Tab-separated table of C-alpha atoms in Angstrom:
chain	number	residue	atom	x	y	z
A	1453	MET	CA	51.622	-10.676	8.767
A	1454	ALA	CA	52.182	-12.932	5.820
A	1455	HIS	CA	49.184	-12.605	3.577
A	1456	SER	CA	49.113	-11.625	-0.041
A	1457	LYS	CA	45.746	-9.768	-0.108
A	1458	PRO	CA	45.688	-7.352	2.804
A	1459	HIS	CA	42.125	-6.132	2.022
A	1460	ASP	CA	40.491	-9.530	1.791
A	1461	PRO	CA	38.522	-9.885	5.030
A	1462	ASN	CA	38.276	-13.619	4.474
A	1463	ALA	CA	41.999	-14.135	4.123
A	1464	PRO	CA	43.905	-15.929	6.843
A	1465	GLY	CA	45.712	-13.581	9.121
A	1466	HIS	CA	43.576	-10.558	8.270
A	1467	PRO	CA	43.342	-8.340	11.339
A	1468	SER	CA	39.564	-8.668	11.408
A	1469	VAL	CA	39.716	-12.438	11.269
A	1470	ALA	CA	42.523	-13.107	13.663
A	1471	ALA	CA	41.159	-12.443	17.107
A	1472	PRO	CA	43.406	-10.097	19.071
A	1473	GLN	CA	45.523	-11.959	21.529
A	1474	ASN	CA	46.413	-8.904	23.511
A	1475	GLY	CA	45.587	-5.254	23.746
A	1476	THR	CA	48.360	-4.165	21.416
A	1477	GLU	CA	46.548	-5.374	18.316
A	1478	LEU	CA	43.400	-3.421	19.026
A	1479	ASP	CA	44.608	-0.413	17.081
A	1480	VAL	CA	44.357	-2.365	13.812
A	1481	TYR	CA	40.956	-3.706	14.714
A	1482	PRO	CA	38.027	-2.014	12.945
A	1483	ALA	CA	35.781	0.003	15.210
A	1484	GLY	CA	32.993	-2.093	16.624
A	1485	ALA	CA	34.432	-5.356	15.400
A	1486	ALA	CA	34.859	-6.632	18.924
A	1487	ASP	CA	31.108	-6.286	19.458
A	1488	SER	CA	30.292	-8.406	16.440
A	1489	HIS	CA	32.004	-11.319	18.095
A	1490	HIS	CA	29.270	-11.304	20.696
A	1491	HIS	CA	26.739	-11.812	17.909
A	1492	HIS	CA	24.119	-14.328	18.903
A	1493	GLY	CA	23.611	-15.775	15.468
A	1494	HIS	CA	20.533	-15.885	13.272
A	1495	THR	CA	17.422	-17.487	14.618
A	1496	ILE	CA	15.950	-20.420	12.789
A	1497	VAL	CA	12.229	-20.038	13.378
A	1498	PRO	CA	10.699	-23.423	14.242
A	1499	PRO	CA	8.182	-24.823	11.732
A	1500	SER	CA	5.503	-25.037	14.420
A	1501	THR	CA	5.738	-21.260	14.952
A	1502	LEU	CA	5.508	-20.556	11.224
A	1503	LEU	CA	2.497	-22.826	10.837
A	1504	ALA	CA	0.749	-21.348	13.885
A	1505	VAL	CA	1.249	-17.842	12.494
A	1506	LEU	CA	-0.174	-18.896	9.127
A	1507	MET	CA	-3.237	-20.398	10.819
A	1508	ALA	CA	-3.747	-17.258	12.893
A	1509	LEU	CA	-3.485	-15.114	9.762
A	1510	LEU	CA	-6.045	-17.217	7.904
A	1511	ALA	CA	-8.397	-17.142	10.906
A	1512	LEU	CA	-8.090	-13.364	11.144
A	1513	THR	CA	-8.800	-13.047	7.413
A	1514	VAL	CA	-12.027	-14.987	7.850
A	1515	LEU	CA	-12.780	-12.809	10.894
A	1516	THR	CA	-12.367	-9.623	8.821
A	1517	TRP	CA	-14.833	-10.931	6.274
A	1518	GLY	CA	-17.175	-12.235	9.001
A	1519	ALA	CA	-17.178	-8.885	10.771
A	1520	SER	CA	-18.254	-7.107	7.616
A	1521	GLN	CA	-21.024	-9.692	7.093
A	1522	VAL	CA	-22.194	-9.217	10.685
A	1523	GLU	CA	-22.258	-5.452	10.198
A	1524	THR	CA	-24.375	-5.877	7.081
A	1525	PHE	CA	-26.666	-8.296	8.893
A	1526	VAL	CA	-27.113	-5.992	11.900
A	1527	ALA	CA	-27.711	-3.007	9.648
A	1528	THR	CA	-30.401	-4.712	7.558
A	1529	MET	CA	-32.001	-6.870	10.267
A	1530	PHE	CA	-32.406	-4.230	12.932
A	1531	ASN	CA	-32.518	-1.317	10.533
A	1532	VAL	CA	-29.547	0.322	12.206
A	1533	VAL	CA	-27.370	2.712	10.308
A	1534	LEU	CA	-23.857	1.875	11.417
A	1535	PRO	CA	-21.474	4.795	11.048
A	1536	ASP	CA	-18.643	4.360	8.563
A	1537	TRP	CA	-15.977	4.388	11.235
A	1538	VAL	CA	-17.250	1.097	12.739
A	1539	ASN	CA	-16.498	-0.679	9.477
A	1540	VAL	CA	-13.133	1.046	9.123
A	1541	PHE	CA	-12.134	0.565	12.760
A	1542	VAL	CA	-12.897	-3.174	12.841
A	1543	ALA	CA	-11.193	-3.842	9.481
A	1544	LEU	CA	-8.093	-1.812	10.303
A	1545	SER	CA	-7.706	-3.280	13.815
A	1546	ILE	CA	-7.644	-6.794	12.413
A	1547	ALA	CA	-5.252	-5.728	9.631
A	1548	VAL	CA	-2.889	-4.225	12.219
A	1549	ILE	CA	-2.908	-7.463	14.241
A	1550	LYS	CA	-2.180	-9.470	11.073
A	1551	THR	CA	0.641	-7.109	10.133
A	1552	THR	CA	2.157	-7.429	13.599
A	1553	LEU	CA	2.175	-11.220	13.260
A	1554	VAL	CA	3.782	-11.131	9.812
A	1555	VAL	CA	6.407	-8.587	10.851
A	1556	MET	CA	7.321	-10.295	14.122
A	1557	PHE	CA	7.509	-13.909	12.975
A	1558	PHE	CA	7.668	-14.162	9.174
A	1559	MET	CA	9.936	-11.132	8.913
A	1560	GLN	CA	11.666	-12.185	12.139
A	1561	LEU	CA	11.782	-8.777	13.799
A	1562	ARG	CA	11.122	-10.541	17.099
A	1563	TYR	CA	14.496	-12.289	16.828
A	1564	ASP	CA	16.366	-9.695	14.837
A	1565	ASN	CA	18.671	-6.773	15.380
A	1566	PRO	CA	16.499	-4.109	17.137
A	1567	LEU	CA	17.797	-1.541	14.668
A	1568	ASN	CA	15.566	-3.055	11.962
A	1569	THR	CA	12.579	-2.804	14.294
A	1570	MET	CA	13.432	0.865	14.789
A	1571	VAL	CA	13.462	1.413	11.018
A	1572	PHE	CA	10.046	-0.188	10.773
A	1573	LEU	CA	8.525	1.677	13.725
A	1574	PHE	CA	9.849	5.059	12.560
A	1575	THR	CA	8.251	4.405	9.178
A	1576	MET	CA	4.965	3.632	10.902
A	1577	VAL	CA	5.169	6.836	12.955
A	1578	THR	CA	5.778	8.757	9.735
A	1579	VAL	CA	2.735	7.167	8.140
A	1580	LEU	CA	0.661	8.081	11.205
A	1581	PHE	CA	1.771	11.723	10.952
A	1582	PHE	CA	0.945	11.686	7.258
A	1583	LEU	CA	-2.523	10.266	7.896
A	1584	GLY	CA	-3.171	12.102	11.167
A	1585	PHE	CA	-2.503	15.640	9.994
A	1586	THR	CA	-4.569	15.070	6.866
A	1587	MET	CA	-7.454	13.923	9.039
A	1588	ILE	CA	-7.111	16.899	11.380
A	1589	ASP	CA	-7.424	19.182	8.364
A	1590	LEU	CA	-10.384	17.411	6.765
A	1591	GLY	CA	-12.182	16.644	10.000
A	1592	THR	CA	-12.238	20.207	11.278
A	1593	ARG	CA	-12.949	22.262	8.179
A	1594	GLY	CA	-16.645	22.503	8.989
A	1595	THR	CA	-15.883	23.797	12.487
A	1596	VAL	CA	-13.473	26.415	11.235
A	1597	ASP	CA	-15.930	27.520	8.596
A	1598	ARG	CA	-18.801	27.907	11.073
A	1599	PHE	CA	-16.542	29.882	13.319
A	1600	LYS	CA	-15.605	32.190	10.499
A	1601	ALA	CA	-19.170	32.531	9.238
A	1602	ALA	CA	-20.115	34.757	12.170
A	1603	TYR	CA	-18.096	37.717	11.015
A	1604	VAL	CA	-16.438	37.024	7.726
A	1605	VAL	CA	-18.188	37.835	4.505
A	1606	ASP	CA	-17.227	35.038	2.208
A	1607	GLY	CA	-16.263	36.018	-1.274
A	1608	GLY	CA	-16.898	39.705	-0.642
A	1609	THR	CA	-20.486	39.697	-1.886
A	1610	GLY	CA	-22.117	40.762	1.378
A	1611	GLY	CA	-25.092	43.066	1.178
A	1612	ILE	CA	-25.198	43.188	-2.603
A	1613	VAL	CA	-28.339	42.536	-4.543
A	1614	LEU	CA	-27.306	40.425	-7.449
A	1615	PRO	CA	-28.672	40.693	-10.995
A	1616	SER	CA	-30.834	37.647	-10.383
A	1617	GLY	CA	-32.633	39.538	-7.632
A	1618	SER	CA	-31.406	37.560	-4.653
A	1619	ALA	CA	-30.019	39.554	-1.779
A	1620	VAL	CA	-26.989	38.282	0.043
A	1621	GLY	CA	-26.857	39.045	3.734
A	1622	ALA	CA	-23.584	39.949	5.345
A	1623	ASN	CA	-23.578	36.769	7.392
A	1624	THR	CA	-24.604	34.373	4.688
A	1625	PRO	CA	-21.878	31.895	3.846
A	1626	ILE	CA	-21.177	31.794	0.175
A	1627	THR	CA	-22.099	28.116	0.042
A	1628	VAL	CA	-25.632	28.942	1.265
A	1629	HIS	CA	-25.814	31.708	-1.253
A	1630	ALA	CA	-24.657	29.384	-4.007
A	1631	ARG	CA	-27.377	26.894	-3.118
A	1632	ARG	CA	-30.037	29.606	-3.192
A	1633	GLU	CA	-28.797	30.769	-6.522
A	1634	ALA	CA	-28.894	27.261	-7.933
A	1635	GLU	CA	-32.474	26.833	-6.717
A	1636	ASN	CA	-33.631	30.139	-8.138
A	1637	PRO	CA	-34.918	29.486	-11.682
A	1638	GLU	CA	-34.177	33.079	-12.626
A	1639	SER	CA	-30.522	32.773	-11.817
A	1640	PRO	CA	-28.034	32.213	-14.621
A	1641	LYS	CA	-26.345	29.741	-12.339
A	1642	HIS	CA	-29.528	27.710	-12.160
A	1643	GLN	CA	-29.734	27.817	-15.915
A	1644	TYR	CA	-26.162	26.745	-16.166
A	1645	LEU	CA	-26.487	23.881	-13.722
A	1646	HIS	CA	-29.829	22.455	-14.725
A	1647	HIS	CA	-30.140	23.268	-18.371
A	1648	ALA	CA	-26.556	23.006	-19.430
A	1649	GLU	CA	-27.217	20.857	-22.443
A	1650	GLU	CA	-30.001	23.148	-23.781
A	1651	HIS	CA	-27.630	26.052	-23.613
A	1652	ALA	CA	-24.659	24.375	-25.106
A	1653	ALA	CA	-22.480	26.694	-27.069
A	1654	PRO	CA	-21.981	26.109	-30.805
A	1655	VAL	CA	-20.200	22.844	-31.417
A	1656	ALA	CA	-17.099	24.483	-32.778
A	1657	ALA	CA	-16.599	26.442	-29.566
A	1658	VAL	CA	-16.790	23.365	-27.339
A	1659	PRO	CA	-13.422	21.789	-26.670
A	1660	PRO	CA	-12.986	18.151	-27.735
A	1661	ALA	CA	-14.984	15.880	-25.472
A	1662	ARG	CA	-12.009	14.445	-23.641
A	1663	ASP	CA	-9.563	17.281	-23.593
A	1664	ILE	CA	-8.733	17.339	-19.900
A	1665	SER	CA	-6.365	20.247	-20.316
A	1666	GLN	CA	-9.475	22.416	-20.014
A	1667	GLY	CA	-10.672	20.678	-16.868
A	1668	PHE	CA	-13.392	18.078	-16.551
A	1669	PRO	CA	-16.500	18.325	-18.692
A	1670	VAL	CA	-19.929	19.179	-17.343
A	1671	GLY	CA	-21.847	15.958	-16.905
A	1672	PRO	CA	-25.531	15.477	-17.658
A	1673	TYR	CA	-26.328	15.478	-13.946
A	1674	ALA	CA	-26.632	18.557	-11.774
A	1675	PRO	CA	-23.485	18.471	-9.677
A	1676	GLU	CA	-23.740	18.853	-5.952
A	1677	GLN	CA	-23.282	22.251	-4.452
A	1678	SER	CA	-20.025	23.209	-2.907
A	1679	SER	CA	-19.624	22.793	0.802
A	1680	PRO	CA	-16.665	23.283	3.078
A	1681	GLN	CA	-15.719	19.691	2.296
A	1682	LYS	CA	-16.528	19.543	-1.384
A	1683	SER	CA	-15.782	21.570	-4.414
A	1684	ARG	CA	-17.862	21.216	-7.513
A	1685	PRO	CA	-16.086	19.394	-10.343
A	1686	VAL	CA	-17.448	21.695	-13.033
A	1687	ARG	CA	-15.552	23.567	-15.670
A	1688	GLY	CA	-16.181	27.197	-16.422
A	1689	LEU	CA	-18.584	27.883	-13.582
A	1690	THR	CA	-18.537	31.506	-12.531
A	1691	LEU	CA	-20.458	33.603	-10.087
A	1692	PRO	CA	-23.854	34.675	-11.396
A	1693	GLY	CA	-23.790	38.005	-13.123
A	1694	LEU	CA	-20.214	37.666	-14.174
A	1695	ALA	CA	-19.093	36.594	-17.598
A	1696	PRO	CA	-19.273	32.813	-17.915
A	1697	ALA	CA	-16.017	31.105	-18.703
A	1698	ALA	CA	-14.791	28.766	-21.425
A	1699	ALA	CA	-17.753	26.443	-21.902
A	1700	GLY	CA	-20.386	28.852	-23.099
A	1701	GLY	CA	-18.686	31.869	-24.590
A	1702	ASP	CA	-21.651	34.279	-24.388
A	1703	HIS	CA	-23.711	31.614	-22.651
A	1704	GLY	CA	-25.302	34.107	-20.259
A	1705	HIS	CA	-27.112	35.923	-23.067
A	1706	ASN	CA	-28.392	32.926	-24.923
A	1707	HIS	CA	-31.314	31.832	-22.814
A	1708	HIS	CA	-33.885	34.519	-23.377
B	1163	MET	CA	15.524	-21.346	20.013
B	1164	ALA	CA	17.933	-22.714	17.452
B	1165	THR	CA	20.281	-20.256	15.866
B	1166	ILE	CA	22.954	-20.461	13.217
B	1167	ASP	CA	26.115	-18.534	12.744
B	1168	LEU	CA	27.356	-17.443	9.349
B	1169	GLY	CA	30.775	-18.395	10.595
B	1170	HIS	CA	32.999	-15.377	10.951
B	1171	ALA	CA	35.441	-17.191	13.228
B	1172	ALA	CA	35.839	-20.123	10.877
B	1173	THR	CA	35.858	-18.116	7.681
B	1174	HIS	CA	39.581	-18.144	7.090
B	1175	GLN	CA	39.740	-21.870	7.654
B	1176	ARG	CA	37.457	-22.583	4.736
B	1177	PRO	CA	39.565	-23.299	1.656
B	1178	ASP	CA	38.457	-22.258	-1.773
B	1179	ASP	CA	37.788	-25.846	-2.699
B	1180	PRO	CA	35.820	-26.258	-5.971
B	1181	SER	CA	34.364	-29.512	-4.713
B	1182	LEU	CA	32.432	-27.610	-2.014
B	1183	PRO	CA	28.990	-26.205	-2.934
B	1184	PRO	CA	28.994	-22.467	-3.775
B	1185	TYR	CA	27.292	-21.410	-0.549
B	1186	LYS	CA	30.109	-22.948	1.480
B	1187	ARG	CA	32.672	-21.068	-0.569
B	1188	TYR	CA	30.848	-17.717	-0.407
B	1189	ARG	CA	33.094	-14.830	0.557
B	1190	ALA	CA	31.856	-11.492	1.816
B	1191	ALA	CA	32.704	-8.417	-0.235
B	1192	ALA	CA	36.074	-6.885	0.595
B	1193	HIS	CA	34.647	-3.924	2.517
B	1194	TYR	CA	32.932	-6.144	5.106
B	1195	ARG	CA	34.600	-7.716	8.105
B	1196	ASP	CA	32.937	-11.060	7.506
B	1197	ARG	CA	29.774	-12.675	6.190
B	1198	ASP	CA	27.794	-11.794	9.293
B	1199	HIS	CA	28.695	-8.151	8.864
B	1200	GLU	CA	27.631	-8.274	5.215
B	1201	PHE	CA	24.398	-10.075	6.024
B	1202	ASP	CA	23.410	-7.510	8.674
B	1203	ALA	CA	24.265	-4.574	6.419
B	1204	VAL	CA	22.305	-5.965	3.470
B	1205	LYS	CA	19.353	-6.798	5.681
B	1206	MET	CA	19.217	-3.312	7.101
B	1207	GLY	CA	19.460	-1.947	3.567
B	1208	VAL	CA	16.465	-4.065	2.610
B	1209	TRP	CA	14.551	-2.724	5.611
B	1210	LEU	CA	15.314	0.853	4.579
B	1211	PHE	CA	14.061	0.045	1.092
B	1212	LEU	CA	10.919	-1.472	2.609
B	1213	ALA	CA	10.416	1.768	4.553
B	1214	THR	CA	10.225	3.636	1.235
B	1215	GLU	CA	7.808	0.993	-0.051
B	1216	ILE	CA	5.553	1.516	2.961
B	1217	LEU	CA	5.636	5.274	2.368
B	1218	LEU	CA	4.795	4.749	-1.314
B	1219	PHE	CA	1.672	2.794	-0.422
B	1220	SER	CA	0.797	5.119	2.448
B	1221	GLY	CA	0.227	7.796	-0.209
B	1222	PHE	CA	-2.577	5.646	-1.577
B	1223	PHE	CA	-3.920	5.020	1.911
B	1224	VAL	CA	-4.027	8.731	2.704
B	1225	GLY	CA	-5.664	9.407	-0.670
B	1226	TYR	CA	-8.177	6.697	0.132
B	1227	ALA	CA	-8.926	8.238	3.540
B	1228	VAL	CA	-9.426	11.715	2.070
B	1229	MET	CA	-11.669	10.558	-0.767
B	1230	ARG	CA	-13.702	8.280	1.461
B	1231	MET	CA	-14.269	11.045	4.033
B	1232	LEU	CA	-15.423	13.389	1.298
B	1233	HIS	CA	-17.490	10.938	-0.717
B	1234	PRO	CA	-18.482	7.880	1.334
B	1235	GLU	CA	-21.397	7.140	-0.985
B	1236	ALA	CA	-19.108	6.950	-4.009
B	1237	PHE	CA	-16.915	4.417	-2.217
B	1238	ARG	CA	-19.899	2.330	-1.216
B	1239	ALA	CA	-21.252	2.378	-4.766
B	1240	GLY	CA	-17.874	1.543	-6.289
B	1241	SER	CA	-17.034	-1.210	-3.813
B	1242	HIS	CA	-20.277	-3.005	-4.655
B	1243	HIS	CA	-18.843	-3.738	-8.102
B	1244	LEU	CA	-16.050	-5.831	-6.538
B	1245	ASP	CA	-16.424	-9.541	-5.745
B	1246	TRP	CA	-15.237	-10.103	-2.198
B	1247	GLN	CA	-14.839	-13.810	-3.046
B	1248	TRP	CA	-11.895	-13.034	-5.309
B	1249	GLY	CA	-10.443	-10.600	-2.802
B	1250	LEU	CA	-10.643	-13.222	-0.064
B	1251	THR	CA	-9.159	-15.923	-2.319
B	1252	ASN	CA	-6.253	-13.674	-3.216
B	1253	THR	CA	-5.681	-12.852	0.449
B	1254	VAL	CA	-5.394	-16.561	1.250
B	1255	VAL	CA	-3.077	-17.088	-1.750
B	1256	LEU	CA	-0.741	-14.321	-0.579
B	1257	LEU	CA	-0.776	-15.461	3.077
B	1258	VAL	CA	0.144	-19.008	2.033
B	1259	SER	CA	2.937	-17.663	-0.153
B	1260	SER	CA	4.224	-15.602	2.765
B	1261	TYR	CA	4.326	-18.788	4.813
B	1262	THR	CA	6.183	-20.731	2.115
B	1263	VAL	CA	8.760	-17.983	1.696
B	1264	ALA	CA	9.324	-17.940	5.476
B	1265	CYS	CA	9.816	-21.715	5.178
B	1266	ALA	CA	12.252	-21.160	2.298
B	1267	VAL	CA	14.422	-18.971	4.548
B	1268	ARG	CA	14.388	-21.740	7.134
B	1269	ASN	CA	15.308	-24.336	4.488
B	1270	ALA	CA	18.246	-22.219	3.378
B	1271	GLN	CA	19.400	-21.814	6.980
B	1272	LEU	CA	19.329	-25.581	7.410
B	1273	GLY	CA	20.786	-26.354	3.991
B	1274	GLN	CA	17.679	-28.254	2.848
B	1275	GLN	CA	18.302	-27.715	-0.856
B	1276	LYS	CA	15.345	-29.665	-2.198
B	1277	LEU	CA	12.797	-28.083	0.146
B	1278	LEU	CA	14.284	-24.664	-0.557
B	1279	LYS	CA	13.658	-25.090	-4.284
B	1280	THR	CA	10.164	-26.474	-3.657
B	1281	ASN	CA	9.173	-23.568	-1.419
B	1282	ILE	CA	10.544	-20.992	-3.856
B	1283	LEU	CA	8.519	-22.633	-6.632
B	1284	ILE	CA	5.317	-22.701	-4.531
B	1285	THR	CA	5.756	-19.023	-3.661
B	1286	MET	CA	6.298	-18.158	-7.311
B	1287	ALA	CA	3.226	-20.172	-8.282
B	1288	CYS	CA	1.172	-18.281	-5.667
B	1289	GLY	CA	2.310	-15.033	-7.269
B	1290	PHE	CA	1.119	-16.254	-10.665
B	1291	VAL	CA	-2.230	-17.409	-9.221
B	1292	PHE	CA	-2.698	-13.997	-7.601
B	1293	LEU	CA	-2.050	-12.184	-10.877
B	1294	ALA	CA	-4.222	-14.618	-12.848
B	1295	ILE	CA	-7.194	-14.055	-10.520
B	1296	LYS	CA	-6.624	-10.306	-10.611
B	1297	PHE	CA	-6.433	-10.057	-14.389
B	1298	ILE	CA	-8.851	-12.756	-15.541
B	1299	PHE	CA	-11.651	-12.318	-13.016
B	1300	GLU	CA	-11.295	-8.694	-11.959
B	1301	TYR	CA	-9.345	-6.290	-14.173
B	1302	SER	CA	-10.618	-7.534	-17.531
B	1303	LYS	CA	-14.244	-7.466	-16.327
B	1304	LYS	CA	-13.914	-3.940	-14.947
B	1305	TYR	CA	-12.148	-2.835	-18.108
B	1306	ARG	CA	-14.914	-4.203	-20.355
B	1307	GLU	CA	-17.613	-2.552	-18.246
B	1308	GLY	CA	-15.851	0.790	-18.367
B	1309	LEU	CA	-15.283	0.877	-14.604
B	1310	LEU	CA	-12.061	2.783	-15.092
B	1311	PRO	CA	-10.312	5.519	-13.133
B	1312	GLY	CA	-11.406	9.131	-13.337
B	1313	TRP	CA	-11.267	10.335	-16.870
B	1314	PHE	CA	-11.636	6.929	-18.531
B	1315	TYR	CA	-14.778	5.957	-16.612
B	1316	SER	CA	-17.546	5.074	-19.086
B	1317	TYR	CA	-19.951	2.879	-17.108
B	1318	PRO	CA	-23.459	4.059	-17.998
B	1319	ALA	CA	-24.956	4.010	-14.485
B	1320	ALA	CA	-22.690	5.598	-11.903
B	1321	GLY	CA	-23.925	5.060	-8.358
B	1322	ASP	CA	-22.542	8.451	-7.397
B	1323	PRO	CA	-21.114	11.360	-9.390
B	1324	TYR	CA	-17.790	10.823	-7.661
B	1325	GLU	CA	-17.549	7.108	-8.387
B	1326	PRO	CA	-14.763	7.577	-10.998
B	1327	MET	CA	-12.623	8.875	-8.139
B	1328	TRP	CA	-13.079	5.586	-6.280
B	1329	TRP	CA	-11.973	3.700	-9.396
B	1330	GLY	CA	-8.883	5.876	-9.488
B	1331	ILE	CA	-7.983	4.704	-5.982
B	1332	TYR	CA	-8.876	1.100	-6.810
B	1333	TRP	CA	-6.854	0.877	-10.024
B	1334	GLY	CA	-3.977	2.927	-8.676
B	1335	ALA	CA	-3.507	0.994	-5.430
B	1336	THR	CA	-4.139	-2.511	-6.801
B	1337	GLY	CA	-2.181	-1.723	-9.982
B	1338	ILE	CA	0.946	-0.661	-8.098
B	1339	HIS	CA	0.486	-3.694	-5.849
B	1340	ALA	CA	0.176	-6.033	-8.860
B	1341	LEU	CA	3.357	-4.485	-10.245
B	1342	HIS	CA	5.090	-5.405	-6.989
B	1343	VAL	CA	3.794	-8.971	-7.253
B	1344	THR	CA	5.190	-9.141	-10.798
B	1345	VAL	CA	8.582	-7.890	-9.636
B	1346	GLY	CA	8.430	-10.450	-6.800
B	1347	ILE	CA	7.847	-13.292	-9.284
B	1348	GLY	CA	10.931	-12.148	-11.201
B	1349	LEU	CA	12.950	-12.138	-7.972
B	1350	PHE	CA	11.804	-15.673	-7.157
B	1351	MET	CA	12.893	-16.818	-10.636
B	1352	TRP	CA	16.303	-15.351	-9.893
B	1353	LEU	CA	16.364	-17.072	-6.474
B	1354	PHE	CA	15.358	-20.356	-8.068
B	1355	SER	CA	18.154	-20.198	-10.602
B	1356	GLY	CA	20.562	-19.547	-7.729
B	1357	ALA	CA	19.113	-22.409	-5.705
B	1358	LEU	CA	19.617	-24.748	-8.671
B	1359	ARG	CA	23.311	-23.894	-8.514
B	1360	GLN	CA	23.360	-24.392	-4.718
B	1361	LYS	CA	24.152	-20.775	-4.051
B	1362	TYR	CA	22.135	-20.634	-0.809
B	1363	GLY	CA	22.835	-22.536	2.355
B	1364	PRO	CA	23.595	-22.070	6.062
B	1365	GLU	CA	26.698	-20.002	5.300
B	1366	HIS	CA	25.019	-17.662	2.836
B	1367	TYR	CA	21.317	-17.002	2.369
B	1368	THR	CA	21.222	-13.189	2.237
B	1369	ALA	CA	19.286	-13.102	-1.056
B	1370	VAL	CA	16.603	-15.512	0.176
B	1371	GLU	CA	16.143	-13.423	3.320
B	1372	GLY	CA	15.965	-10.111	1.403
B	1373	VAL	CA	13.513	-11.283	-1.250
B	1374	GLY	CA	11.462	-12.892	1.522
B	1375	LEU	CA	11.220	-9.588	3.403
B	1376	TYR	CA	10.103	-7.826	0.214
B	1377	TRP	CA	7.453	-10.452	-0.413
B	1378	HIS	CA	6.099	-10.106	3.143
B	1379	ILE	CA	5.651	-6.367	2.650
B	1380	VAL	CA	3.729	-7.037	-0.584
B	1381	ASP	CA	1.557	-9.399	1.467
B	1382	ILE	CA	1.037	-6.807	4.221
B	1383	VAL	CA	-0.084	-4.176	1.704
B	1384	TRP	CA	-2.723	-6.598	0.449
B	1385	ILE	CA	-3.790	-7.343	4.050
B	1386	PHE	CA	-4.829	-3.672	4.215
B	1387	LEU	CA	-6.140	-3.341	0.668
B	1388	PHE	CA	-8.521	-6.287	0.953
B	1389	PRO	CA	-10.865	-4.944	3.674
B	1390	MET	CA	-10.469	-1.337	2.542
B	1391	LEU	CA	-11.543	-2.053	-1.026
B	1392	TYR	CA	-13.721	-5.156	-0.897
B	1393	LEU	CA	-15.520	-4.997	2.448
B	1394	ILE	CA	-17.147	-1.557	2.395
B	1395	HIS	CA	-20.905	-1.567	2.773
């Protein structure tokens, strides 16, 4: 072979360029190279297809918006409370159809090497796992908690009469107990939640207003109670009867 | 359907003639068999990169799902601050740009140099329009009103105690998306400078194809963000 640059695949006479004339040359042929010669070329998508896809995408965009307007109209006109999932399901279905169009025609997966389609589909499966398992967790917490409530004493406070006077039954979930405590004006927790600003600790003891290293500050509103799905975004909240944390110092003794 | 071949069989017959346009003289890197081999490898590499992009944004989508399940009222209250008109306009802008970039790939395949440059410019312009709408009519307004993520939220009348969380999702997802649009504009500038020097044609259009794929993914992310952020009620 008379060529000066043996590693230049574009050079004349390179084994990958010169098609083998007989079986004896196959040993210098790179693995799989023979297959590439059956390559069907790269598709040039016709302009009519591209334009049709664009029109379909624009129509589906208007449909997404229209669907949300119809939902609003139905909800207000007939006084129906549509569940959240209707809105989400309609919007996401249309978005998936639009994505399929873009991926198949604009990104040419329809005409392309199937390996690229596999890359895309595996990514989608991964995203579905990611989303699906998160939803299984969030969607079933209430069930698990109810199931546990029958025989588990949450937080280990069962049967104790607390300093505020409220008794906690063995089967009372701690969230129910927390709500009762918050509603009981005698409870330090109630004081903490509803009269936080009156009982503010001396200014010097309060961390700088926006020092998030200490957690989020207590807002002027009474935060919602904790539930299996929600935790209260309050700093320094402790169980009634125990020493309050950072915010108040000796907060518990200040309100009499 | 019409197809083209990057010309592996004819490669060695093409002389390195300076009078030919650069795309006709393009040679695959030494570790590839031929230009087709290089094109396929680069394209698959781009797809693998796009897979990581999809996973990046899926983090925001999962975060969105969790927060919305926990605090639907906060999402409703927050979404009412957004103008769906601008969201819809930006969706149309991005869809049109996706179409023009698909046309640009076609122009490169057919060696239509003038149309290729025009379509790259239109796509770039769409990117600028998208960012202009986002910053002038949306971000600056929200910033002035204090509708900012989590800690920085200072709007006086929150519709729900958890509304700052919604703004975290909104600014995070649209911010990362806007960053991708900005990167895309830079890539189109690079493509345009190459197109001016006739670097892309039927024999070599790998860069046009790759940047096009990236831009389509940016478009797809917005296809999901638009209804999820703007059309909650």
